[in-house]
PDB file of C-alpha atoms and ligand atoms in Angstrom:
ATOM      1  CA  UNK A   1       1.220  -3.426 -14.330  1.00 70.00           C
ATOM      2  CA  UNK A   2       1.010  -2.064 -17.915  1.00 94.00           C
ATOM      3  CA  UNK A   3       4.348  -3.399 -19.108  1.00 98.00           C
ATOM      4  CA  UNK A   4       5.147  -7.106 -19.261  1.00 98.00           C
ATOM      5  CA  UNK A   5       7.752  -8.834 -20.667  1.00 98.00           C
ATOM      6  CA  UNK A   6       5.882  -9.282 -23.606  1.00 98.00           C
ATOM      7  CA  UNK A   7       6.683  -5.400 -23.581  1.00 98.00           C
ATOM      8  CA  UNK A   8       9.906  -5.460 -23.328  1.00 98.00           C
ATOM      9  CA  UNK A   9      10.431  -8.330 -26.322  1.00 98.00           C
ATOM     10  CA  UNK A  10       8.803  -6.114 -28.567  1.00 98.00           C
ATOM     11  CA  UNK A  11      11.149  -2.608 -27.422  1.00 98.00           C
ATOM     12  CA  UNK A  12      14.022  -5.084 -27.986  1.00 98.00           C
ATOM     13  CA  UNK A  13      12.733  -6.052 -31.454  1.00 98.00           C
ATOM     14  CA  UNK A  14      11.983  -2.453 -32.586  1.00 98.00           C
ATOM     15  CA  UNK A  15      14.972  -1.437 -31.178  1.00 98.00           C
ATOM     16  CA  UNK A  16      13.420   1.035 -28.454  1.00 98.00           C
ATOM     17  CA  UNK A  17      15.823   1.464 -25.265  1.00 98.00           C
ATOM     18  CA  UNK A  18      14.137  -0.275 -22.236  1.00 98.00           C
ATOM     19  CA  UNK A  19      14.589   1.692 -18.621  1.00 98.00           C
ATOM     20  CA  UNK A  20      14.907  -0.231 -15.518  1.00 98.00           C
ATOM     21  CA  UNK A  21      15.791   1.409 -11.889  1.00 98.00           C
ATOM     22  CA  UNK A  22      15.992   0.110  -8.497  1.00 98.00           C
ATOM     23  CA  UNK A  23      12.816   0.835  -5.682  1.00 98.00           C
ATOM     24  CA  UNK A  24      12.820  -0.230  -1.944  1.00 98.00           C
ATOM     25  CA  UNK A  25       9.551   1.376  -0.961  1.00 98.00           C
ATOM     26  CA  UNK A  26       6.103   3.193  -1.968  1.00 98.00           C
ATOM     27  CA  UNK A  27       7.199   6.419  -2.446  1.00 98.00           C
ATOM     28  CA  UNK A  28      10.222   5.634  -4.687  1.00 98.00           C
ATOM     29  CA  UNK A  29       8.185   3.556  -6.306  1.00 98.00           C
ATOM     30  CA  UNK A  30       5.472   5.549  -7.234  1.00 98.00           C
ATOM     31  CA  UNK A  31       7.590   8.428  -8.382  1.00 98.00           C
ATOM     32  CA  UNK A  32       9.510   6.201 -10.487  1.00 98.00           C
ATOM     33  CA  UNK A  33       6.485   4.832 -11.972  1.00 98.00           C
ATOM     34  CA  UNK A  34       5.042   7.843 -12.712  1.00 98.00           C
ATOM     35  CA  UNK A  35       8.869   9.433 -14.418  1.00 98.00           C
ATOM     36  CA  UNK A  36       7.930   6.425 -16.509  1.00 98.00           C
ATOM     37  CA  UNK A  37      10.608   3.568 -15.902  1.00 98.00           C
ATOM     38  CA  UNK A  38       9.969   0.743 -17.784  1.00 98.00           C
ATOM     39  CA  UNK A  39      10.435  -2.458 -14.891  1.00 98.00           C
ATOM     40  CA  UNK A  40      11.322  -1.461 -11.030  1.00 98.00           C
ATOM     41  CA  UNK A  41      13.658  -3.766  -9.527  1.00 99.00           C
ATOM     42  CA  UNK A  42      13.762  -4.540  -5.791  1.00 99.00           C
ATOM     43  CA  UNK A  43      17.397  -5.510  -5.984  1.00 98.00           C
ATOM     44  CA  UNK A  44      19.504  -7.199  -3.159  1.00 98.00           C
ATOM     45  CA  UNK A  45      21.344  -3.879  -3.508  1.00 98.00           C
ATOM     46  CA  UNK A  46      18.913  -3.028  -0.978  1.00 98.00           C
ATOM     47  CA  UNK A  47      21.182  -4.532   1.776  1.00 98.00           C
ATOM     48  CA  UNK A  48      24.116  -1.376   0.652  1.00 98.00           C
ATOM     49  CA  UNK A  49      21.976   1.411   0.079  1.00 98.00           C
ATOM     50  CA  UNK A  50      18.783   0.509   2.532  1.00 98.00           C
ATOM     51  CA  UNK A  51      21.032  -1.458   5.685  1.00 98.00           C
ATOM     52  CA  UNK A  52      23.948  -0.177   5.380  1.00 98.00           C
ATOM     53  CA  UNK A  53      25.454  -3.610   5.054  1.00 98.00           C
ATOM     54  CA  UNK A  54      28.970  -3.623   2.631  1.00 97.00           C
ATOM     55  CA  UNK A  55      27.585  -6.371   0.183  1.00 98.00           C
ATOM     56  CA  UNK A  56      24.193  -7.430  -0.913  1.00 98.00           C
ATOM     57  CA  UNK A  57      24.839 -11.204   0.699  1.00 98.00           C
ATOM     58  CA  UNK A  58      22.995 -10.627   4.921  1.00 98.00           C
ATOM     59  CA  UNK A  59      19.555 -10.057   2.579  1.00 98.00           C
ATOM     60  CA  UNK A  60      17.312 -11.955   3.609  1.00 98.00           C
ATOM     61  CA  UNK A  61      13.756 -13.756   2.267  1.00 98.00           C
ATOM     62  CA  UNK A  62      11.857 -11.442   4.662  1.00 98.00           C
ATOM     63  CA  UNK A  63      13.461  -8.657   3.734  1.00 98.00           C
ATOM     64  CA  UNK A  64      12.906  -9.040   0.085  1.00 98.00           C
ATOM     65  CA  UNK A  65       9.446  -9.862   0.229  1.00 98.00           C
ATOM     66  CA  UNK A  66       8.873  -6.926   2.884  1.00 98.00           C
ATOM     67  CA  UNK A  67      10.730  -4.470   0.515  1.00 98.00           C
ATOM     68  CA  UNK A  68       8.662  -6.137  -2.937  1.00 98.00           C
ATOM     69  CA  UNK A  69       5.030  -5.574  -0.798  1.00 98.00           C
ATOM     70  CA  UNK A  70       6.210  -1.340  -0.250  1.00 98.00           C
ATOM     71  CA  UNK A  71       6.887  -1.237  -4.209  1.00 98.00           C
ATOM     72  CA  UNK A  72       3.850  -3.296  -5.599  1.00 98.00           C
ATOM     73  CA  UNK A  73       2.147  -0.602  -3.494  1.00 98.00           C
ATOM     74  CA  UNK A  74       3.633   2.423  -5.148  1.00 98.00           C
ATOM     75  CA  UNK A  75       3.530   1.222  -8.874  1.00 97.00           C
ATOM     76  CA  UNK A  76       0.650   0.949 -11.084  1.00 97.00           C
ATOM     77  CA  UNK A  77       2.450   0.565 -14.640  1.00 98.00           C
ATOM     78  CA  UNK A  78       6.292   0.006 -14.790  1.00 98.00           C
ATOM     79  CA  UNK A  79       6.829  -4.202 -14.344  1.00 98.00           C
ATOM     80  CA  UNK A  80       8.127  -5.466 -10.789  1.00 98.00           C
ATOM     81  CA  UNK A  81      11.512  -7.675 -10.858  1.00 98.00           C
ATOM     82  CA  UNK A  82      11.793  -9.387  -7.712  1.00 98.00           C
ATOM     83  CA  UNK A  83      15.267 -10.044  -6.902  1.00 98.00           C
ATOM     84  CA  UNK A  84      16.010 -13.748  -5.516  1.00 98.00           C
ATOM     85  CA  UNK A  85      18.476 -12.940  -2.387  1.00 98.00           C
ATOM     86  CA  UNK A  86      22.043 -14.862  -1.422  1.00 98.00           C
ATOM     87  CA  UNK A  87      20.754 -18.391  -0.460  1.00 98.00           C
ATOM     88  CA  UNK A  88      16.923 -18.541  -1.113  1.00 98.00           C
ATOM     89  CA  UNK A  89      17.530 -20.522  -4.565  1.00 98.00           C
ATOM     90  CA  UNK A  90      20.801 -22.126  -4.770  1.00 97.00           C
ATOM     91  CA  UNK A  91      20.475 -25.675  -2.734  1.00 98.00           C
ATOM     92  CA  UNK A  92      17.891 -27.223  -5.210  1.00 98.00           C
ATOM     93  CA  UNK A  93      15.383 -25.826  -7.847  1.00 98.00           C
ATOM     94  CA  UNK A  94      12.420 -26.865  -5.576  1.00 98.00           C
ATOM     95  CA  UNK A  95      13.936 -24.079  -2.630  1.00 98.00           C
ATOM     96  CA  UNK A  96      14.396 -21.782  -5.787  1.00 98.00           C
ATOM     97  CA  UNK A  97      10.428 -21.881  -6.907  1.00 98.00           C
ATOM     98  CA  UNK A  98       9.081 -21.823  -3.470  1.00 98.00           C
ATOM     99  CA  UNK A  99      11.320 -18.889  -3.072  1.00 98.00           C
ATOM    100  CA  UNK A 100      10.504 -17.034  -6.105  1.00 98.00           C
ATOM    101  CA  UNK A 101       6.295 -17.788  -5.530  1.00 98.00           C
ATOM    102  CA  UNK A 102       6.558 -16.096  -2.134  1.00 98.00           C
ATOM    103  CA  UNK A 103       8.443 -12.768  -4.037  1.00 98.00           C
ATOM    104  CA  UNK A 104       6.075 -13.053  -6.659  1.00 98.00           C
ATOM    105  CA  UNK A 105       2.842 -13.365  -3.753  1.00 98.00           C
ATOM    106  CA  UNK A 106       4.510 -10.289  -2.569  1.00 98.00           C
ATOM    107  CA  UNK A 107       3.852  -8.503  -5.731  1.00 98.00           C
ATOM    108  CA  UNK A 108       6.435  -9.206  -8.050  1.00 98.00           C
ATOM    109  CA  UNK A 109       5.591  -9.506 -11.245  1.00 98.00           C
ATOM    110  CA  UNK A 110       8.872 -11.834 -12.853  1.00 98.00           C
ATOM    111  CA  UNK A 111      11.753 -12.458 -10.776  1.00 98.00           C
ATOM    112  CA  UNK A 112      15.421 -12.375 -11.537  1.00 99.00           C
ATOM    113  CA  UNK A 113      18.465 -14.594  -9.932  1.00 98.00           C
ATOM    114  CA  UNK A 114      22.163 -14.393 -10.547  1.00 98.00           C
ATOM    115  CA  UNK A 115      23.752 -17.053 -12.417  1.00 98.00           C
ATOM    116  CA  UNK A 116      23.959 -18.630 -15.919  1.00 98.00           C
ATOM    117  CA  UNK A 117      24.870 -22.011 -16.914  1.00 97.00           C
ATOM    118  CA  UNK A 118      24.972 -22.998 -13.897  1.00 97.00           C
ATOM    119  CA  UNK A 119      21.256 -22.038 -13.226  1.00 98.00           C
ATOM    120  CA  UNK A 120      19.969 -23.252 -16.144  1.00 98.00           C
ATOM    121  CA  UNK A 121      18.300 -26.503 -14.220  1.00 98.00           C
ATOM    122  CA  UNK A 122      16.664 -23.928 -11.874  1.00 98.00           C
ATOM    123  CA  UNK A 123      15.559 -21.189 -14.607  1.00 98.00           C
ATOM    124  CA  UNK A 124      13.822 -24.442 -16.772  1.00 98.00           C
ATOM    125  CA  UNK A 125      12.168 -25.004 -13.687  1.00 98.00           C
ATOM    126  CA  UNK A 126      10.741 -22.090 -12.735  1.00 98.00           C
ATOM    127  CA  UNK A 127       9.503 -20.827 -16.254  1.00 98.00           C
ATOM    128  CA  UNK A 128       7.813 -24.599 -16.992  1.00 98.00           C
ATOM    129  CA  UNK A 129       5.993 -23.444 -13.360  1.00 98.00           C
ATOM    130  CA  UNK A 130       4.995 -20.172 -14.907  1.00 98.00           C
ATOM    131  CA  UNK A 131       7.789 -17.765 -13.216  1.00 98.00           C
ATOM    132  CA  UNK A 132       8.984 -15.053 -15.520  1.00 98.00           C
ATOM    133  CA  UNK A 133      12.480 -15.011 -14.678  1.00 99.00           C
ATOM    134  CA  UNK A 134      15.558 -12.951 -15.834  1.00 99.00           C
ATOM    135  CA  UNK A 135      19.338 -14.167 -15.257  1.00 98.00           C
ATOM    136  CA  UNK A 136      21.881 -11.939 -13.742  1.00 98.00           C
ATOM    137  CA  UNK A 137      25.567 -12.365 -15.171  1.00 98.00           C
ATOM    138  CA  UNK A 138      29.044 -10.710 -15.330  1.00 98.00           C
ATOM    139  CA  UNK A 139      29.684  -9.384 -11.719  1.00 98.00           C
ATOM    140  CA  UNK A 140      27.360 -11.101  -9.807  1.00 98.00           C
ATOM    141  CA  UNK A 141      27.561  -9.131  -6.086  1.00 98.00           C
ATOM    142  CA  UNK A 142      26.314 -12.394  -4.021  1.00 98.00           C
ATOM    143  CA  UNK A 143      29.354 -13.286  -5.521  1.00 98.00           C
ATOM    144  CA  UNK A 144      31.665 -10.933  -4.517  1.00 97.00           C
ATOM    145  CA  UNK A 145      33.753 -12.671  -1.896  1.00 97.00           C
ATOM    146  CA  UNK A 146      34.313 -15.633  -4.353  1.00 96.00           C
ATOM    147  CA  UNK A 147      35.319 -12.547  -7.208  1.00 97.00           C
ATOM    148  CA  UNK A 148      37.376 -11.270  -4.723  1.00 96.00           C
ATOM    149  CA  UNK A 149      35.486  -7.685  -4.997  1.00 96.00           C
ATOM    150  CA  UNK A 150      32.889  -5.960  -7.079  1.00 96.00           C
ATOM    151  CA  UNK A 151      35.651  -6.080 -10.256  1.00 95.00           C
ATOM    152  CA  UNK A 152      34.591  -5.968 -14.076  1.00 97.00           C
ATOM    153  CA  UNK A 153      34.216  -9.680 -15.306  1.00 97.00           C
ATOM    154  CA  UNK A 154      34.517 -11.183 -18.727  1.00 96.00           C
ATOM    155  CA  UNK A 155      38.279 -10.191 -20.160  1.00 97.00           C
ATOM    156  CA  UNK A 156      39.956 -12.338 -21.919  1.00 95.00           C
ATOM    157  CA  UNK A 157      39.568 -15.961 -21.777  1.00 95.00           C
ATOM    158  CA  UNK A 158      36.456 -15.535 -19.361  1.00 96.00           C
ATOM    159  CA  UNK A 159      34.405 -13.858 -22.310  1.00 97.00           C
ATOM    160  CA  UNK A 160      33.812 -16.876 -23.839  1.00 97.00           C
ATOM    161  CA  UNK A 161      32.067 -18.429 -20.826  1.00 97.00           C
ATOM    162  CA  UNK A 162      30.013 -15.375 -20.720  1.00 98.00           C
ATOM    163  CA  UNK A 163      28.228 -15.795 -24.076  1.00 98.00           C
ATOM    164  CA  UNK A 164      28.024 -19.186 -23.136  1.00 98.00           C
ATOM    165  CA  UNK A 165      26.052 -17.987 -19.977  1.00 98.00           C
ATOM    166  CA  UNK A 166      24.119 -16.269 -22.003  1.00 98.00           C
ATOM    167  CA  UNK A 167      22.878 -18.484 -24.606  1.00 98.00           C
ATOM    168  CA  UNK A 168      22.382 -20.920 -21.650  1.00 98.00           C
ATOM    169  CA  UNK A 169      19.743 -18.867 -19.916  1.00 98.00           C
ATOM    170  CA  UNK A 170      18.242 -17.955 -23.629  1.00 98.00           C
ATOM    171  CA  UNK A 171      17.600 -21.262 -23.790  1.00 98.00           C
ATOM    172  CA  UNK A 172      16.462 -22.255 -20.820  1.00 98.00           C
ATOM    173  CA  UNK A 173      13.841 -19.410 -20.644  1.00 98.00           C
ATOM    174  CA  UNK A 174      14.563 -16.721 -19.301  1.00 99.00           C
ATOM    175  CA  UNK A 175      13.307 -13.287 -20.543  1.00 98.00           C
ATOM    176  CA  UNK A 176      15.791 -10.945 -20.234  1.00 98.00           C
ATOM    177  CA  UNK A 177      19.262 -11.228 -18.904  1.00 98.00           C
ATOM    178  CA  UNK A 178      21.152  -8.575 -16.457  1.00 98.00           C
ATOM    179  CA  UNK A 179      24.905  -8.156 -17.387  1.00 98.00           C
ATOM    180  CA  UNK A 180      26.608  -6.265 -15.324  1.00 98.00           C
ATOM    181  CA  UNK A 181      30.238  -5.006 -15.189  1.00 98.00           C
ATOM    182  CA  UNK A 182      31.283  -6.371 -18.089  1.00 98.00           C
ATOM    183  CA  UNK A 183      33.542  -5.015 -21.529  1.00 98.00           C
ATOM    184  CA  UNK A 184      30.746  -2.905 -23.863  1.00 98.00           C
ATOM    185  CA  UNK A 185      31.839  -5.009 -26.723  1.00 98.00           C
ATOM    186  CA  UNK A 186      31.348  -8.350 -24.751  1.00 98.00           C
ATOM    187  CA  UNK A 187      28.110  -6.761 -24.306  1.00 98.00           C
ATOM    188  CA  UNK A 188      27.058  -5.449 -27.473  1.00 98.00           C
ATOM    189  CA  UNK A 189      27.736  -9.367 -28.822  1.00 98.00           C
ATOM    190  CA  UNK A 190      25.458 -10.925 -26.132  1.00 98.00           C
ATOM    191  CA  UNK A 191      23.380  -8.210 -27.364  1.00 98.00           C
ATOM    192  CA  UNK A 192      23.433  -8.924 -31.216  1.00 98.00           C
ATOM    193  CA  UNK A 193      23.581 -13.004 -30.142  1.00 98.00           C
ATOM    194  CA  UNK A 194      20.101 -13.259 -28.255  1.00 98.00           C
ATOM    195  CA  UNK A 195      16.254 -12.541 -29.012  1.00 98.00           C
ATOM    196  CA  UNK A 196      15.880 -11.843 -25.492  1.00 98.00           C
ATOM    197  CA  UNK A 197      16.554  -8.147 -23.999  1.00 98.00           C
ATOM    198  CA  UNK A 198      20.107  -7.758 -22.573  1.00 98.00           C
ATOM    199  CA  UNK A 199      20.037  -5.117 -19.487  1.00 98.00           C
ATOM    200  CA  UNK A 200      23.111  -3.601 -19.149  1.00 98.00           C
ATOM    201  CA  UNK A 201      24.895  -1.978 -15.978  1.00 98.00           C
ATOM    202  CA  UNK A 202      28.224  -1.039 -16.625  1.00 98.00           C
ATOM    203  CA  UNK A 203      28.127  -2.759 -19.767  1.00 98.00           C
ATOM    204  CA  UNK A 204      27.879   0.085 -22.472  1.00 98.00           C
ATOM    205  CA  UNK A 205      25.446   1.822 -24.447  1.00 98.00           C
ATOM    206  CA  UNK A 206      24.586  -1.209 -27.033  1.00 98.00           C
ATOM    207  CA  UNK A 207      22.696  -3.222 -24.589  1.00 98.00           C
ATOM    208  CA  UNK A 208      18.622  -3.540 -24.985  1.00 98.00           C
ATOM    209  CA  UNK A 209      18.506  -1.450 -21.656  1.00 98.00           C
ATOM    210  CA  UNK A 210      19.749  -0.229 -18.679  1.00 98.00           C
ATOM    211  CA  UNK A 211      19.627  -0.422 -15.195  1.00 98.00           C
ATOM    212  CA  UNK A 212      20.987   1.776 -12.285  1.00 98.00           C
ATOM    213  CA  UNK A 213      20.763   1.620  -8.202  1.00 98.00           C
ATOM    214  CA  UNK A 214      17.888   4.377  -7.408  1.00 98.00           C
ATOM    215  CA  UNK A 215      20.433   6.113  -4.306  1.00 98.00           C
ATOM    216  CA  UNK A 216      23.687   5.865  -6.810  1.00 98.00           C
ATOM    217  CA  UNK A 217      21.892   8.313  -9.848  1.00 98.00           C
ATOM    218  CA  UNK A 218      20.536  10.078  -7.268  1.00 98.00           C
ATOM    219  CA  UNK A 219      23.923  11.045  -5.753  1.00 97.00           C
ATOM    220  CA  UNK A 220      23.017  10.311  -2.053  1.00 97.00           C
ATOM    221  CA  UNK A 221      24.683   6.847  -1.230  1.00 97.00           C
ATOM    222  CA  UNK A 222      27.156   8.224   1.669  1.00 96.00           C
ATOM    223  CA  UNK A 223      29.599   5.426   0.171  1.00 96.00           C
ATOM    224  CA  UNK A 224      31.745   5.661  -3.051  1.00 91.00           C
ATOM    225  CA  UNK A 225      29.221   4.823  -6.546  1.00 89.00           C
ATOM    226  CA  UNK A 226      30.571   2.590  -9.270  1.00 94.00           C
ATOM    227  CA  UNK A 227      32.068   4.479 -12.345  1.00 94.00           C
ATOM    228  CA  UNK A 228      29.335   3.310 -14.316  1.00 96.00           C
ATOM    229  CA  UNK A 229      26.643   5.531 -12.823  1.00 97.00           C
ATOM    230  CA  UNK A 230      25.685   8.525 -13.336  1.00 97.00           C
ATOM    231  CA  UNK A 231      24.562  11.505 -10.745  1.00 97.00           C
ATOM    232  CA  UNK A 232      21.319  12.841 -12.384  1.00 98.00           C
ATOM    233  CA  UNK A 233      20.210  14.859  -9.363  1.00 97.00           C
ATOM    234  CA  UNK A 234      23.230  17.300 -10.223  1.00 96.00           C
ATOM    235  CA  UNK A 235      21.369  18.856 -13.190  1.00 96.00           C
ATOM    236  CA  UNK A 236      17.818  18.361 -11.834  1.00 97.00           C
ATOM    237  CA  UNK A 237      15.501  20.722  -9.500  1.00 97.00           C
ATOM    238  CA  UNK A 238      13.696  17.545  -8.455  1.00 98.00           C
ATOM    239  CA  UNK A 239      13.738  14.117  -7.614  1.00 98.00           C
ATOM    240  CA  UNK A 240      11.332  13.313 -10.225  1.00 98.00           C
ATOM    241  CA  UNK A 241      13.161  15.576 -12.637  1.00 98.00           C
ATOM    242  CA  UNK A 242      16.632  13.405 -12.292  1.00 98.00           C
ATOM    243  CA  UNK A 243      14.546  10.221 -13.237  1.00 98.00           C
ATOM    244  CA  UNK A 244      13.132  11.427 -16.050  1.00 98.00           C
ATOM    245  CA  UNK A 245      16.135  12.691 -17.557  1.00 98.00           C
ATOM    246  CA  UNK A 246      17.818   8.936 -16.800  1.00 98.00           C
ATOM    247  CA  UNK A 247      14.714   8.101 -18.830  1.00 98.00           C
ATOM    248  CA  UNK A 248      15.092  10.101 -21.681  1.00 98.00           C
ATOM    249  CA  UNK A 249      19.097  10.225 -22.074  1.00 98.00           C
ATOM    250  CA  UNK A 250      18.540   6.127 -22.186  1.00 98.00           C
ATOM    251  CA  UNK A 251      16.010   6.084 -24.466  1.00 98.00           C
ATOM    252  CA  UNK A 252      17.843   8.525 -26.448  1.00 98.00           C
ATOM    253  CA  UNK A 253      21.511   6.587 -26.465  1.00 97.00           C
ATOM    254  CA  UNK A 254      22.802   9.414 -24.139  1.00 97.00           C
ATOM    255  CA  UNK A 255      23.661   7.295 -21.384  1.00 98.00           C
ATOM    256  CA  UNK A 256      25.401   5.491 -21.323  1.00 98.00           C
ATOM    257  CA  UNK A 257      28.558   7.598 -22.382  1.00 97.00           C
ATOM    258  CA  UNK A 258      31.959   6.576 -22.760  1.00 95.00           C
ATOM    259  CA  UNK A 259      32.987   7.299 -19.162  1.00 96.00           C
ATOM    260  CA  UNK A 260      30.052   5.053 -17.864  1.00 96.00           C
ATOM    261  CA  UNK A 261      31.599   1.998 -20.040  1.00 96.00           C
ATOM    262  CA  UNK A 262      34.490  -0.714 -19.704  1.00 96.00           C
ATOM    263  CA  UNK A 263      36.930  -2.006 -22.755  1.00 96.00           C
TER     264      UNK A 263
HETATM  265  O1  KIV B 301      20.356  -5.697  -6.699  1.00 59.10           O
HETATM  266  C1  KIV B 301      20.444  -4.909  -7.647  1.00 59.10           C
HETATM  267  O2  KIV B 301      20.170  -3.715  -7.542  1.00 59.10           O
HETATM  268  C2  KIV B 301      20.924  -5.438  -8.911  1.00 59.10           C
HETATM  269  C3  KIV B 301      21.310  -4.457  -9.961  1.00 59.10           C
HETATM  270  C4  KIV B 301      22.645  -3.935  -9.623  1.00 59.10           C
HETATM  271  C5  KIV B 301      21.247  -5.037 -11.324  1.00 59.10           C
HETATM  272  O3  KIV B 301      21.017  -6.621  -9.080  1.00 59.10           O
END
């Protein structure tokens, strides 16, 4: 691991565009690496676009920390986000850090969990026990049965508990914070409100970074792929190719475009 979140701090302070992508396995991971991706995240989404399953919630422990061990094979420099699944931290902090030590034994380097105020307890806990951990807010897909579907969050009156979110997990730690699915000026507040780097899916081009599902900007999920993605294999001759152009339109403020963004 060459980048850290000691990286990623200083990108948000300059103002450079951080680049985050999904990996489930070696060789994913060690192309993505090498397009140079800031931080690989084994997401949950790995129970959609790996299983087959309609929502990230049947993940499992095992099946996070099998997926983690492929990657942490495959990458040498981007940072690993190991992604807490449905279950493994929600009953009591103590289930949360024995949960995050076995992704992190696995080869993660920081781990993230979906939540904000409500976590704050648990994300105190883990970074006083040395966890680098990142919150996940907006639409929250463990969630998605109590959302009632993957649907944007934060209109209206529910903005306000968003920043709050926010702020919360600021404060209680964390170093970065996922929103996801949420209005692009909702997000370009969070944005201008915290010193930590906001990572934005489906949440406009003024976030710190961005982050996209591997299969979805590749164009080869069999199901339908949120609006806010993008298919970069349709203008590349390679797999390697399409991730470096994700790269460079991010880093360059090209993508997210309008049509990837909510108001
Ligand atoms: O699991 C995942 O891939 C995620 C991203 C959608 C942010 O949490």
């Amino acid at each position: 691991m060459s980048v850290t979140v000691t990286t990623l701090k200083k990108m948000k302070d300059a103002g450079d565009k951080i680049t985050w992508l999904t990996a489930y396995d070696y060789s994913f991971a060690n192309l993505v690496d090498e397009a140079g991706v800031d931080a690989i995240l084994v997401g949950d989404s790995l129970g959609m676009v790996m299983q087959g399953h309609e929502t990230p919630v049947p993940v499992t422990m095992e099946d996070s920390i099998y997926h983690t061990q492929c990657v942490a094979r495959g990458s040498s420099n981007s940072m690993i986000v190991g992604d807490l699944p449905f279950g493994s931290y929600q009953v009591s902090k103590e289930q949360a850090y024995e949960n995050a030590v076995r992704l992190m034994q696995a080869g993660a380097h920081t781990i993230k969990l979906e939540g904000g105020e409500l976590q704050v307890e648990t994300i105190k806990f883990l970074v006083e026990r040395g966890i680098a951990v990142c919150a996940h807010i907006g639409l929250t897909p463990q969630s998605v049965h109590q959302l009632g579907g993957f649907k944007i969050q934060g209109r209206g009156a529910a903005a306000k508990q968003l920043l709050e979110d926010a702020i919360g997990v600021e404060q209680a730690g964390a170093f970065g914070v996922v929103l996801e699915a949420i209005p692009q000026d909702l997000a370009a507040e969070i944005t201008e409100r915290l010193s930590i780097p906001t990572i934005g899916i489906g949440a406009g081009p003024k976030c710190d970074g961005q982050v996209l599902v591997l299969q979805d900007m590749l164009g080869i999920y069999p199901k339908k792929s949120p609006k806010f993605s993008k298919n970069y294999m349709a203008a590349a001759d390679t797999i390697k190719g399409a991730v470096q152009n994700y790269v460079s339109e991010v880093k360059g403020g090209a993508f997210p475009a309008a049509e990837h963004s909510f108001d």
